[in-house]
mmCIF file of C-alpha atoms in Angstrom:
data_model
loop_
_atom_site.group_PDB
_atom_site.id
_atom_site.type_symbol
_atom_site.label_atom_id
_atom_site.label_comp_id
_atom_site.label_asym_id
_atom_site.label_seq_id
_atom_site.Cartn_x
_atom_site.Cartn_y
_atom_site.Cartn_z
ATOM 1 C CA MET A 168 93.324 118.051 121.181
ATOM 2 C CA VAL A 169 94.803 115.508 118.781
ATOM 3 C CA ILE A 170 93.026 112.245 118.004
ATOM 4 C CA VAL A 171 94.988 109.110 117.066
ATOM 5 C CA ILE A 172 93.605 106.126 115.202
ATOM 6 C CA THR A 173 96.162 103.337 115.028
ATOM 7 C CA GLY A 174 96.372 99.672 114.189
ATOM 8 C CA PRO A 175 97.549 97.219 111.531
ATOM 9 C CA THR A 176 97.028 97.618 107.779
ATOM 10 C CA CYS A 177 93.521 96.983 106.421
ATOM 11 C CA THR A 178 91.613 97.230 109.695
ATOM 12 C CA GLY A 179 89.313 100.129 108.761
ATOM 13 C CA LYS A 180 91.370 103.055 110.067
ATOM 14 C CA THR A 181 90.919 105.094 106.886
ATOM 15 C CA LYS A 182 87.144 104.753 106.718
ATOM 16 C CA LEU A 183 86.796 105.498 110.433
ATOM 17 C CA SER A 184 89.086 108.533 110.258
ATOM 18 C CA ILE A 185 87.237 110.069 107.310
ATOM 19 C CA SER A 186 83.874 109.547 108.977
ATOM 20 C CA LEU A 187 85.194 111.107 112.187
ATOM 21 C CA ALA A 188 86.823 114.032 110.352
ATOM 22 C CA LYS A 189 83.487 114.863 108.729
ATOM 23 C CA LYS A 190 81.716 114.861 112.095
ATOM 24 C CA ILE A 191 84.241 116.924 114.053
ATOM 25 C CA ASN A 192 85.712 119.193 111.350
ATOM 26 C CA GLY A 193 89.023 117.347 111.272
ATOM 27 C CA GLU A 194 91.992 116.936 108.993
ATOM 28 C CA ILE A 195 94.007 113.748 108.716
ATOM 29 C CA ILE A 196 97.759 113.365 109.215
ATOM 30 C CA ASN A 197 99.456 110.216 107.971
ATOM 31 C CA GLY A 198 100.987 108.148 110.786
ATOM 32 C CA ASP A 199 102.439 105.385 108.589
ATOM 33 C CA ALA A 200 106.140 105.400 107.685
ATOM 34 C CA MET A 201 105.606 103.702 104.318
ATOM 35 C CA GLN A 202 102.792 106.001 103.176
ATOM 36 C CA ILE A 203 105.198 108.943 103.269
ATOM 37 C CA TYR A 204 106.594 107.659 99.970
ATOM 38 C CA LYS A 205 105.194 108.140 96.482
ATOM 39 C CA ASP A 206 104.599 105.057 94.307
ATOM 40 C CA ASN A 207 104.193 102.828 97.368
ATOM 41 C CA ASP A 208 100.411 102.653 97.274
ATOM 42 C CA VAL A 209 99.375 99.028 96.914
ATOM 43 C CA ALA A 210 101.503 97.459 99.652
ATOM 44 C CA THR A 211 100.406 100.083 102.179
ATOM 45 C CA ALA A 212 96.673 100.363 101.383
ATOM 46 C CA LYS A 213 97.178 104.113 100.922
ATOM 47 C CA VAL A 214 93.986 106.170 100.781
ATOM 48 C CA THR A 215 92.841 107.119 97.278
ATOM 49 C CA ILE A 216 91.541 110.523 96.196
ATOM 50 C CA ASN A 217 88.002 109.103 96.009
ATOM 51 C CA GLU A 218 88.273 107.562 99.477
ATOM 52 C CA MET A 219 89.331 110.933 100.943
ATOM 53 C CA GLU A 220 85.793 112.225 100.331
ATOM 54 C CA GLY A 221 87.003 115.827 100.362
ATOM 55 C CA ILE A 222 88.791 115.561 103.720
ATOM 56 C CA ILE A 223 92.236 117.162 103.734
ATOM 57 C CA HIS A 224 95.068 114.642 104.200
ATOM 58 C CA HIS A 225 98.649 115.552 105.151
ATOM 59 C CA LEU A 226 102.043 113.820 104.838
ATOM 60 C CA PHE A 227 100.981 111.269 102.226
ATOM 61 C CA SER A 228 103.231 110.672 99.198
ATOM 62 C CA ILE A 229 105.606 113.515 100.032
ATOM 63 C CA LYS A 230 108.909 111.733 99.324
ATOM 64 C CA GLU A 231 110.387 109.661 96.530
ATOM 65 C CA LEU A 232 111.295 106.078 97.392
ATOM 66 C CA THR A 233 114.970 107.033 96.995
ATOM 67 C CA GLU A 234 114.804 109.926 99.483
ATOM 68 C CA GLU A 235 115.735 109.594 103.127
ATOM 69 C CA TYR A 236 113.064 110.454 105.660
ATOM 70 C CA THR A 237 113.723 109.866 109.347
ATOM 71 C CA VAL A 238 111.576 109.834 112.455
ATOM 72 C CA TYR A 239 113.183 113.203 113.228
ATOM 73 C CA ASP A 240 111.873 114.552 109.910
ATOM 74 C CA TYR A 241 108.428 113.124 110.597
ATOM 75 C CA GLN A 242 108.354 114.599 114.096
ATOM 76 C CA LYS A 243 109.057 118.103 112.749
ATOM 77 C CA ASP A 244 106.576 117.771 109.882
ATOM 78 C CA ALA A 245 103.762 116.238 111.935
ATOM 79 C CA ARG A 246 104.084 118.791 114.735
ATOM 80 C CA LYS A 247 103.975 121.590 112.160
ATOM 81 C CA LYS A 248 100.824 120.109 110.607
ATOM 82 C CA ILE A 249 99.195 119.662 114.014
ATOM 83 C CA GLU A 250 99.844 123.331 114.799
ATOM 84 C CA GLU A 251 98.518 124.473 111.400
ATOM 85 C CA ILE A 252 95.344 122.411 111.733
ATOM 86 C CA LEU A 253 94.681 123.639 115.283
ATOM 87 C CA LYS A 254 95.175 127.268 114.176
ATOM 88 C CA LYS A 255 92.400 126.735 111.608
ATOM 89 C CA GLY A 256 90.101 125.656 114.437
ATOM 90 C CA LYS A 257 90.044 122.077 113.220
ATOM 91 C CA THR A 258 90.947 118.788 114.902
ATOM 92 C CA PRO A 259 94.081 116.904 113.808
ATOM 93 C CA ILE A 260 93.566 113.159 113.422
ATOM 94 C CA ILE A 261 96.742 111.079 113.131
ATOM 95 C CA VAL A 262 96.029 107.805 111.353
ATOM 96 C CA GLY A 263 98.455 104.928 110.857
ATOM 97 C CA GLY A 264 100.391 102.111 112.370
ATOM 98 C CA THR A 265 103.931 103.388 112.866
ATOM 99 C CA GLY A 266 104.039 103.738 116.638
ATOM 100 C CA LEU A 267 107.387 105.516 116.831
ATOM 101 C CA TYR A 268 106.254 108.161 114.346
ATOM 102 C CA ILE A 269 103.023 108.738 116.228
ATOM 103 C CA LYS A 270 104.658 108.832 119.656
ATOM 104 C CA ALA A 271 107.416 111.155 118.409
ATOM 105 C CA SER A 272 104.810 113.607 117.177
ATOM 106 C CA LEU A 273 102.969 113.666 120.509
ATOM 107 C CA TYR A 274 105.562 113.130 123.224
ATOM 108 C CA ASN A 275 108.817 114.778 124.166
ATOM 109 C CA TYR A 276 111.096 112.475 122.200
ATOM 110 C CA GLU A 277 114.333 114.278 121.464
ATOM 111 C CA PHE A 278 116.152 113.643 118.204
ATOM 112 C CA GLU A 279 119.039 115.397 116.557
ATOM 113 C CA ASP A 280 119.247 116.432 112.954
ATOM 114 C CA GLU A 281 121.766 113.953 111.534
ATOM 115 C CA LYS A 282 122.786 116.469 108.866
ATOM 116 C CA LYS A 283 124.100 118.797 111.584
ATOM 117 C CA LEU A 284 126.198 116.142 113.313
#
């Protein structure tokens, strides 16, 4: 089972997801396209270390602002994280507001690696 918490910026998703993760032994996966990037914290209301309250967070600040990161890349990375979290016996919680990223991680959207084309 994968839980998704989605909605616009600054609506309480982070606080809710951390509270839920504590109750159900979950780990959080970023579902926001802008929070993938380092040094893009203020405009995106990215979770701080203190706000994480010890809950493991994935796919936050993994790329430089100058690096390309596509929905195809996110789909591969998020699915890998979901699998890893489930194998640990924990519940993945995807949190964010980028609908295409979230849907691509959960549904059978087919993308091609542009580098191979």
